mmCIF file of C-alpha atoms in Angstrom:
data_model
loop_
_atom_site.group_PDB
_atom_site.id
_atom_site.type_symbol
_atom_site.label_atom_id
_atom_site.label_comp_id
_atom_site.label_asym_id
_atom_site.label_seq_id
_atom_site.Cartn_x
_atom_site.Cartn_y
_atom_site.Cartn_z
ATOM 1 C CA MET K 1 135.228 119.145 110.379
ATOM 2 C CA ALA K 2 135.452 121.569 107.850
ATOM 3 C CA GLU K 3 134.959 120.051 104.487
ATOM 4 C CA LEU K 4 131.503 118.378 106.367
ATOM 5 C CA ALA K 5 130.486 122.032 107.364
ATOM 6 C CA ARG K 6 131.427 122.650 103.715
ATOM 7 C CA ALA K 7 128.750 120.290 102.748
ATOM 8 C CA LEU K 8 126.553 121.154 104.722
ATOM 9 C CA PRO K 9 123.727 122.913 103.500
ATOM 10 C CA ASP K 10 123.246 126.640 105.371
ATOM 11 C CA ARG K 11 121.107 126.713 108.583
ATOM 12 C CA ARG K 12 121.105 130.692 108.130
ATOM 13 C CA VAL K 13 117.667 131.959 106.638
ATOM 14 C CA GLY K 14 116.485 135.677 105.288
ATOM 15 C CA LEU K 15 113.969 138.050 106.393
ATOM 16 C CA GLY K 16 111.103 135.731 103.382
ATOM 17 C CA GLY K 17 112.349 132.152 105.213
ATOM 18 C CA LEU K 18 111.436 133.530 108.367
ATOM 19 C CA LEU K 19 108.354 134.784 107.467
ATOM 20 C CA ARG K 20 107.891 131.605 105.252
ATOM 21 C CA ARG K 21 108.700 129.958 108.353
ATOM 22 C CA TRP K 22 106.295 131.548 110.741
ATOM 23 C CA ALA K 23 103.702 131.198 108.304
ATOM 24 C CA LEU K 24 103.483 128.028 108.288
ATOM 25 C CA ARG K 25 102.908 127.044 112.376
ATOM 26 C CA VAL K 26 101.086 130.070 112.738
ATOM 27 C CA VAL K 27 98.594 129.635 109.455
ATOM 28 C CA PRO K 28 96.990 125.906 110.815
ATOM 29 C CA VAL K 29 96.703 127.301 114.737
ATOM 30 C CA VAL K 30 94.653 130.106 113.172
ATOM 31 C CA LEU K 31 92.484 127.871 110.630
ATOM 32 C CA LEU K 32 92.330 125.320 113.542
ATOM 33 C CA VAL K 33 90.455 128.161 116.092
ATOM 34 C CA ALA K 34 88.620 129.396 113.060
ATOM 35 C CA ALA K 35 86.767 126.042 112.686
ATOM 36 C CA GLY K 36 86.591 125.842 116.352
ATOM 37 C CA VAL K 37 84.751 128.857 116.579
ATOM 38 C CA VAL K 38 82.366 128.035 113.321
ATOM 39 C CA LEU K 39 81.742 123.930 114.370
ATOM 40 C CA TRP K 40 79.969 125.943 117.681
ATOM 41 C CA ARG K 41 78.183 128.355 116.664
ATOM 42 C CA GLU K 42 76.237 125.794 114.387
ATOM 43 C CA PHE K 43 76.330 122.516 116.462
ATOM 44 C CA HIS K 44 76.699 123.982 119.819
ATOM 45 C CA HIS K 45 72.705 123.576 120.330
ATOM 46 C CA LEU K 46 72.412 120.323 118.444
ATOM 47 C CA SER K 47 70.508 117.286 120.321
ATOM 48 C CA LEU K 48 71.896 114.352 120.088
ATOM 49 C CA SER K 49 68.634 112.786 119.860
ATOM 50 C CA ALA K 50 68.400 115.510 116.555
ATOM 51 C CA VAL K 51 71.459 113.654 114.746
ATOM 52 C CA LEU K 52 70.702 110.261 115.788
ATOM 53 C CA ALA K 53 66.983 110.408 114.095
ATOM 54 C CA SER K 54 69.019 112.012 111.349
ATOM 55 C CA ILE K 55 71.099 108.744 111.000
ATOM 56 C CA ASP K 56 67.756 107.071 111.700
ATOM 57 C CA ALA K 57 66.640 108.620 108.895
ATOM 58 C CA TRP K 58 69.318 106.827 106.093
ATOM 59 C CA GLY K 59 68.770 103.999 106.785
ATOM 60 C CA HIS K 60 69.601 100.666 105.393
ATOM 61 C CA GLY K 61 69.839 102.272 101.027
ATOM 62 C CA ARG K 62 72.103 105.301 102.164
ATOM 63 C CA ILE K 63 74.438 103.531 104.121
ATOM 64 C CA LEU K 64 74.785 100.683 101.969
ATOM 65 C CA ALA K 65 75.312 103.410 99.267
ATOM 66 C CA ALA K 66 78.245 105.575 101.777
ATOM 67 C CA LEU K 67 80.494 102.444 102.321
ATOM 68 C CA VAL K 68 79.963 101.504 98.058
ATOM 69 C CA LEU K 69 81.307 104.982 97.210
ATOM 70 C CA SER K 70 84.292 104.572 99.492
ATOM 71 C CA ALA K 71 84.804 101.289 98.382
ATOM 72 C CA PHE K 72 85.399 102.661 94.597
ATOM 73 C CA SER K 73 86.909 105.930 96.015
ATOM 74 C CA PHE K 74 89.949 103.393 96.791
ATOM 75 C CA VAL K 75 89.503 101.176 93.921
ATOM 76 C CA LEU K 76 89.912 104.953 91.692
ATOM 77 C CA MET K 77 93.621 105.603 93.948
ATOM 78 C CA GLY K 78 94.561 102.180 92.987
ATOM 79 C CA VAL K 79 94.448 102.926 89.470
ATOM 80 C CA VAL K 80 95.558 106.063 89.554
ATOM 81 C CA GLU K 81 98.500 103.775 91.765
ATOM 82 C CA TRP K 82 99.397 101.395 89.469
ATOM 83 C CA LEU K 83 99.752 104.508 86.493
ATOM 84 C CA GLY K 84 102.379 106.336 88.761
ATOM 85 C CA LEU K 85 104.139 102.923 89.423
ATOM 86 C CA ARG K 86 104.542 102.340 85.398
ATOM 87 C CA TRP K 87 105.059 106.768 85.328
ATOM 88 C CA ALA K 88 108.424 105.797 87.772
ATOM 89 C CA GLY K 89 109.399 102.876 85.966
ATOM 90 C CA ALA K 90 108.004 99.803 88.366
ATOM 91 C CA LYS K 91 106.193 97.190 87.055
ATOM 92 C CA LEU K 92 103.592 96.400 89.295
ATOM 93 C CA PRO K 93 100.707 94.156 88.550
ATOM 94 C CA TRP K 94 97.486 94.984 89.899
ATOM 95 C CA GLY K 95 97.034 93.374 93.175
ATOM 96 C CA PRO K 96 99.971 94.827 94.841
ATOM 97 C CA ALA K 97 99.199 98.422 93.413
ATOM 98 C CA LEU K 98 95.549 98.366 95.178
ATOM 99 C CA ALA K 99 96.590 96.790 98.051
ATOM 100 C CA GLY K 100 99.722 99.099 98.201
ATOM 101 C CA SER K 101 97.002 102.375 97.254
ATOM 102 C CA PHE K 102 94.795 101.657 99.993
ATOM 103 C CA LEU K 103 96.954 100.561 102.750
ATOM 104 C CA ALA K 104 99.050 104.251 101.855
ATOM 105 C CA ASN K 105 95.680 106.318 101.351
ATOM 106 C CA ALA K 106 94.457 104.437 104.223
ATOM 107 C CA ILE K 107 96.701 105.421 106.813
ATOM 108 C CA ALA K 108 97.472 108.847 105.893
ATOM 109 C CA HIS K 109 94.334 110.492 105.370
ATOM 110 C CA SER K 110 93.487 109.829 108.616
ATOM 111 C CA ILE K 111 97.209 110.103 110.165
ATOM 112 C CA GLY K 112 97.726 113.483 108.013
ATOM 113 C CA ALA K 113 101.170 114.414 106.416
ATOM 114 C CA ASN K 114 99.644 113.023 103.313
ATOM 115 C CA LEU K 115 102.507 112.716 100.931
ATOM 116 C CA LEU K 116 105.167 111.511 103.467
ATOM 117 C CA VAL K 117 102.644 108.574 105.734
ATOM 118 C CA SER K 118 101.832 107.503 102.242
ATOM 119 C CA GLY K 119 105.773 107.569 101.297
ATOM 120 C CA ALA K 120 106.643 105.604 103.518
ATOM 121 C CA VAL K 121 103.621 102.763 103.803
ATOM 122 C CA ARG K 122 104.934 102.570 100.496
ATOM 123 C CA ALA K 123 108.633 102.207 100.714
ATOM 124 C CA ARG K 124 107.931 98.973 103.292
ATOM 125 C CA LEU K 125 105.689 97.793 101.510
ATOM 126 C CA TYR K 126 107.278 98.053 97.678
ATOM 127 C CA ASP K 127 110.436 97.339 98.887
ATOM 128 C CA ARG K 128 110.357 93.498 98.632
ATOM 129 C CA TYR K 129 108.940 94.118 94.500
ATOM 130 C CA GLY K 130 111.737 95.805 93.973
ATOM 131 C CA VAL K 131 110.388 99.111 93.797
ATOM 132 C CA SER K 132 113.409 101.715 94.939
ATOM 133 C CA LEU K 133 112.188 105.115 96.895
ATOM 134 C CA THR K 134 113.153 107.474 94.033
ATOM 135 C CA GLN K 135 110.269 105.381 92.157
ATOM 136 C CA VAL K 136 108.353 105.388 95.755
ATOM 137 C CA ALA K 137 108.196 109.221 95.938
ATOM 138 C CA ALA K 138 107.717 109.730 92.218
ATOM 139 C CA THR K 139 104.649 107.256 92.402
ATOM 140 C CA THR K 140 103.078 109.258 95.724
ATOM 141 C CA LEU K 141 103.966 112.582 93.745
ATOM 142 C CA PHE K 142 102.316 111.387 90.873
ATOM 143 C CA GLY K 143 98.991 110.435 93.189
ATOM 144 C CA GLY K 144 98.813 113.809 95.047
ATOM 145 C CA VAL K 145 99.084 115.163 91.414
ATOM 146 C CA SER K 146 96.558 113.543 90.302
ATOM 147 C CA PHE K 147 94.537 113.858 93.463
ATOM 148 C CA ALA K 148 95.013 118.254 92.585
ATOM 149 C CA VAL K 149 94.151 118.317 89.814
ATOM 150 C CA GLY K 150 91.132 116.414 89.746
ATOM 151 C CA LEU K 151 89.831 118.186 92.364
ATOM 152 C CA ALA K 152 90.445 121.413 90.213
ATOM 153 C CA ALA K 153 88.884 120.846 88.062
ATOM 154 C CA LEU K 154 86.245 119.219 89.370
ATOM 155 C CA GLY K 155 85.508 122.069 92.322
ATOM 156 C CA GLY K 156 86.182 124.984 88.958
ATOM 157 C CA ALA K 157 83.340 123.080 87.030
ATOM 158 C CA GLY K 158 80.690 123.462 89.493
ATOM 159 C CA LEU K 159 81.065 126.663 90.455
ATOM 160 C CA LEU K 160 81.342 127.173 86.776
ATOM 161 C CA LEU K 161 78.678 125.212 85.822
ATOM 162 C CA SER K 162 75.262 125.323 88.875
ATOM 163 C CA ALA K 163 73.270 127.919 88.229
ATOM 164 C CA PRO K 164 73.179 131.158 90.259
ATOM 165 C CA GLU K 165 70.120 129.955 92.346
ATOM 166 C CA GLN K 166 72.443 127.627 93.133
ATOM 167 C CA ILE K 167 75.490 129.276 93.957
ATOM 168 C CA ALA K 168 73.144 131.743 95.677
ATOM 169 C CA ALA K 169 72.206 128.432 98.682
ATOM 170 C CA THR K 170 76.028 129.097 99.552
ATOM 171 C CA ALA K 171 78.036 131.409 100.925
ATOM 172 C CA ILE K 172 79.463 132.871 97.641
ATOM 173 C CA PRO K 173 78.881 135.738 95.336
ATOM 174 C CA LEU K 174 78.583 134.863 92.120
ATOM 175 C CA ALA K 175 80.904 136.504 90.592
ATOM 176 C CA LEU K 176 83.807 135.057 92.643
ATOM 177 C CA ALA K 177 82.170 131.583 92.559
ATOM 178 C CA ARG K 178 82.558 132.036 88.762
ATOM 179 C CA ALA K 179 85.942 133.389 88.401
ATOM 180 C CA VAL K 180 87.290 131.041 91.086
ATOM 181 C CA GLY K 181 85.356 128.053 88.621
ATOM 182 C CA ALA K 182 87.523 129.418 85.895
ATOM 183 C CA ALA K 183 90.523 129.963 87.843
ATOM 184 C CA LEU K 184 90.869 125.832 88.567
ATOM 185 C CA VAL K 185 89.290 124.517 85.856
ATOM 186 C CA ALA K 186 92.100 126.942 83.719
ATOM 187 C CA ALA K 187 94.981 125.581 85.625
ATOM 188 C CA ALA K 188 93.548 121.921 85.375
ATOM 189 C CA ILE K 189 94.198 121.880 81.914
ATOM 190 C CA GLY K 190 97.209 123.890 81.795
ATOM 191 C CA TYR K 191 98.859 120.329 83.685
ATOM 192 C CA ILE K 192 97.777 118.884 80.372
ATOM 193 C CA VAL K 193 99.176 120.820 78.160
ATOM 194 C CA LEU K 194 101.740 121.880 80.103
ATOM 195 C CA CYS K 195 102.679 118.152 79.985
ATOM 196 C CA ALA K 196 101.644 118.024 76.011
ATOM 197 C CA VAL K 197 104.620 120.675 75.047
ATOM 198 C CA LEU K 198 107.008 120.584 77.184
ATOM 199 C CA ARG K 199 108.740 116.770 76.847
ATOM 200 C CA GLY K 200 112.378 117.623 78.432
ATOM 201 C CA PRO K 201 113.162 116.584 81.816
ATOM 202 C CA LEU K 202 112.800 120.219 84.066
ATOM 203 C CA ARG K 203 115.799 120.590 86.607
ATOM 204 C CA ALA K 204 115.591 122.957 89.518
ATOM 205 C CA PHE K 205 117.276 122.763 93.103
ATOM 206 C CA GLY K 206 119.893 119.899 91.670
ATOM 207 C CA HIS K 207 117.254 117.688 90.994
ATOM 208 C CA SER K 208 114.992 116.585 87.653
ATOM 209 C CA LEU K 209 111.843 115.570 86.630
ATOM 210 C CA THR K 210 109.680 114.686 83.111
ATOM 211 C CA LEU K 211 107.071 114.850 82.753
ATOM 212 C CA PRO K 212 103.636 112.346 82.177
ATOM 213 C CA SER K 213 102.370 112.067 78.858
ATOM 214 C CA ALA K 214 99.463 114.454 77.502
ATOM 215 C CA GLY K 215 97.280 110.554 78.461
ATOM 216 C CA ASP K 216 98.636 109.673 81.442
ATOM 217 C CA ALA K 217 98.016 113.659 82.908
ATOM 218 C CA MET K 218 94.468 113.719 81.250
ATOM 219 C CA ALA K 219 93.638 109.980 83.068
ATOM 220 C CA GLN K 220 94.666 111.968 86.114
ATOM 221 C CA MET K 221 92.473 114.669 86.059
ATOM 222 C CA VAL K 222 89.968 112.141 84.613
ATOM 223 C CA ILE K 223 90.384 109.997 87.667
ATOM 224 C CA GLY K 224 90.623 112.636 89.638
ATOM 225 C CA VAL K 225 87.791 114.040 88.903
ATOM 226 C CA VAL K 226 85.672 111.026 89.618
ATOM 227 C CA ASP K 227 87.292 110.021 92.725
ATOM 228 C CA ASN K 228 87.310 113.135 94.314
ATOM 229 C CA GLY K 229 83.209 113.785 93.076
ATOM 230 C CA VAL K 230 82.543 110.293 94.779
ATOM 231 C CA ALA K 231 84.563 111.298 97.746
ATOM 232 C CA ALA K 232 82.061 114.504 98.177
ATOM 233 C CA ALA K 233 78.117 111.754 96.804
ATOM 234 C CA ILE K 234 79.253 110.251 100.553
ATOM 235 C CA ILE K 235 78.112 113.282 102.590
ATOM 236 C CA TRP K 236 75.869 114.590 99.866
ATOM 237 C CA ILE K 237 74.129 110.751 99.592
ATOM 238 C CA LEU K 238 73.919 111.321 103.532
ATOM 239 C CA LEU K 239 72.423 114.633 103.257
ATOM 240 C CA PRO K 240 68.340 114.621 103.092
ATOM 241 C CA PRO K 241 66.858 114.372 99.756
ATOM 242 C CA GLY K 242 66.420 117.981 97.945
ATOM 243 C CA ALA K 243 68.664 119.310 100.887
ATOM 244 C CA VAL K 244 71.158 120.768 98.207
ATOM 245 C CA HIS K 245 72.394 120.559 94.800
ATOM 246 C CA TYR K 246 75.069 118.397 93.979
ATOM 247 C CA SER K 247 76.767 120.573 91.330
ATOM 248 C CA THR K 248 76.867 123.232 94.445
ATOM 249 C CA PHE K 249 78.072 120.774 96.925
ATOM 250 C CA VAL K 250 80.571 120.001 95.066
ATOM 251 C CA GLY K 251 82.298 123.448 94.616
ATOM 252 C CA ALA K 252 81.390 123.707 98.551
ATOM 253 C CA TYR K 253 83.305 120.484 99.018
ATOM 254 C CA ALA K 254 86.654 121.043 97.128
ATOM 255 C CA ALA K 255 86.898 124.172 99.019
ATOM 256 C CA ALA K 256 86.851 122.581 102.483
ATOM 257 C CA ALA K 257 89.391 119.790 101.133
ATOM 258 C CA VAL K 258 91.233 122.258 100.168
ATOM 259 C CA ALA K 259 91.476 124.598 103.609
ATOM 260 C CA GLY K 260 92.022 120.748 105.302
ATOM 261 C CA LEU K 261 94.701 120.579 103.410
ATOM 262 C CA ILE K 262 96.217 123.502 104.132
ATOM 263 C CA SER K 263 94.982 123.452 107.755
ATOM 264 C CA THR K 264 97.693 120.406 108.431
ATOM 265 C CA VAL K 265 95.589 118.929 110.715
ATOM 266 C CA PRO K 266 95.456 115.156 110.526
ATOM 267 C CA ALA K 267 92.384 114.570 107.650
ATOM 268 C CA GLY K 268 91.264 118.181 107.890
ATOM 269 C CA ALA K 269 89.069 117.238 111.197
ATOM 270 C CA GLY K 270 87.350 120.291 111.932
ATOM 271 C CA VAL K 271 88.837 122.154 109.184
ATOM 272 C CA PHE K 272 86.589 120.586 107.150
ATOM 273 C CA GLU K 273 83.743 120.054 108.651
ATOM 274 C CA GLY K 274 83.845 124.270 109.861
ATOM 275 C CA SER K 275 84.297 125.524 106.176
ATOM 276 C CA ILE K 276 81.790 123.243 104.503
ATOM 277 C CA SER K 277 79.123 124.704 107.538
ATOM 278 C CA THR K 278 80.162 128.142 106.604
ATOM 279 C CA LEU K 279 79.627 127.610 103.067
ATOM 280 C CA LEU K 280 76.430 126.343 103.578
ATOM 281 C CA PRO K 281 75.097 128.183 105.867
ATOM 282 C CA HIS K 282 71.220 126.944 104.639
ATOM 283 C CA ALA K 283 71.930 123.734 104.881
ATOM 284 C CA ASP K 284 69.887 122.244 108.152
ATOM 285 C CA VAL K 285 72.268 121.787 110.865
ATOM 286 C CA ALA K 286 71.205 118.381 112.166
ATOM 287 C CA PRO K 287 71.521 116.554 109.150
ATOM 288 C CA LEU K 288 73.763 118.188 108.065
ATOM 289 C CA ALA K 289 76.398 116.687 111.029
ATOM 290 C CA ALA K 290 75.059 113.682 110.978
ATOM 291 C CA ALA K 291 76.353 113.554 107.242
ATOM 292 C CA PHE K 292 79.574 114.160 108.553
ATOM 293 C CA LEU K 293 80.033 111.511 110.911
ATOM 294 C CA GLY K 294 78.416 109.263 107.999
ATOM 295 C CA TYR K 295 81.493 110.290 105.922
ATOM 296 C CA ARG K 296 84.229 109.695 108.381
ATOM 297 C CA LEU K 297 83.152 107.004 110.236
ATOM 298 C CA SER K 298 82.890 105.052 106.487
ATOM 299 C CA TYR K 299 86.234 107.184 104.780
ATOM 300 C CA TYR K 300 88.316 107.437 107.611
ATOM 301 C CA LEU K 301 87.729 104.989 110.030
ATOM 302 C CA LEU K 302 86.786 101.826 108.496
ATOM 303 C CA PRO K 303 89.404 101.811 106.272
ATOM 304 C CA LEU K 304 92.140 102.707 109.258
ATOM 305 C CA VAL K 305 90.823 100.245 111.229
ATOM 306 C CA ILE K 306 91.355 97.339 107.731
ATOM 307 C CA ALA K 307 94.421 98.976 106.215
ATOM 308 C CA CYS K 308 96.089 98.841 110.347
ATOM 309 C CA ALA K 309 94.698 95.561 110.812
ATOM 310 C CA ALA K 310 95.941 93.911 107.345
ATOM 311 C CA LEU K 311 99.280 95.815 108.183
ATOM 312 C CA ALA K 312 99.664 94.488 110.922
ATOM 313 C CA GLY K 313 99.254 90.507 109.299
ATOM 314 C CA ASP K 314 101.346 91.323 106.965
ATOM 315 C CA THR K 315 104.602 91.580 109.826
ATOM 316 C CA LEU K 316 103.825 89.353 111.628
ATOM 317 C CA ARG K 317 103.635 87.009 108.418
ATOM 318 C CA GLN K 318 107.840 88.434 107.412
ATOM 319 C CA ALA K 319 108.658 88.091 110.184
ATOM 320 C CA ARG K 320 107.972 84.345 110.646
ATOM 321 C CA GLN K 321 108.932 84.284 106.951
ATOM 322 C CA ARG K 322 112.957 85.724 108.279
#
């Protein structure tokens, strides 16, 4: 018993650990409450008929475009998945990698706790191909970094390149937009430089990690930028033509996506919408609410239904084979 007690981690935490633990509990609640207040303020006066009229104005073309963009985003995630598996040392064909990526991301996007949930789904699917848990964790981390680097580069470029009058359409001061944009772009580029310079393994907390090559890091950023840009375009294309410039909308989308992730609310529901509504105060409310609904249906709900049905079918097939 004494040896076991010494082997177990020390459960005592200092003041910094307590503050960090309480912050992780309090911040999501605060963000969710704030999002609720913002959404009520922006949308409480809306009538269902106004939202339905905005949806009716989409037409078949924009609905099809939103579905195609959603599918293309998941294909890009599959490419990142294949690169991540290769980096982790697992040699999987394209088909299983694309299928595993779709199931993991479609379920994790909606449930929340993306890294944990998507990693669990990958572990179940890739076990039959001999992929170890370490390789699953590395692939999950690779995908998460791709998303973060791509979001930083895309959002930063949007804030840097948007014209002053476009930034004025948001609630972001011009000087702050430029500073944040420069910092985000610098962080994305810094990651690639770090991967090019540090070729040896990094060691911390008893673990070691070898960074991707500069080529893989560049691929992460490029695919991440396109993927996040496509996801932002799903909402943007459902807005009335000329409602907001795309580069301006991308900056608001990136900030809202980060807020949704920090909140730890599943799919950032409420926090994401409240953040965009706050950052785009001049946007027409009814079309914005309709675009949010279309985005959730095409990018979250429909892929979730397909993924759950596919996972259930795979489970039944595996049970029959035993």
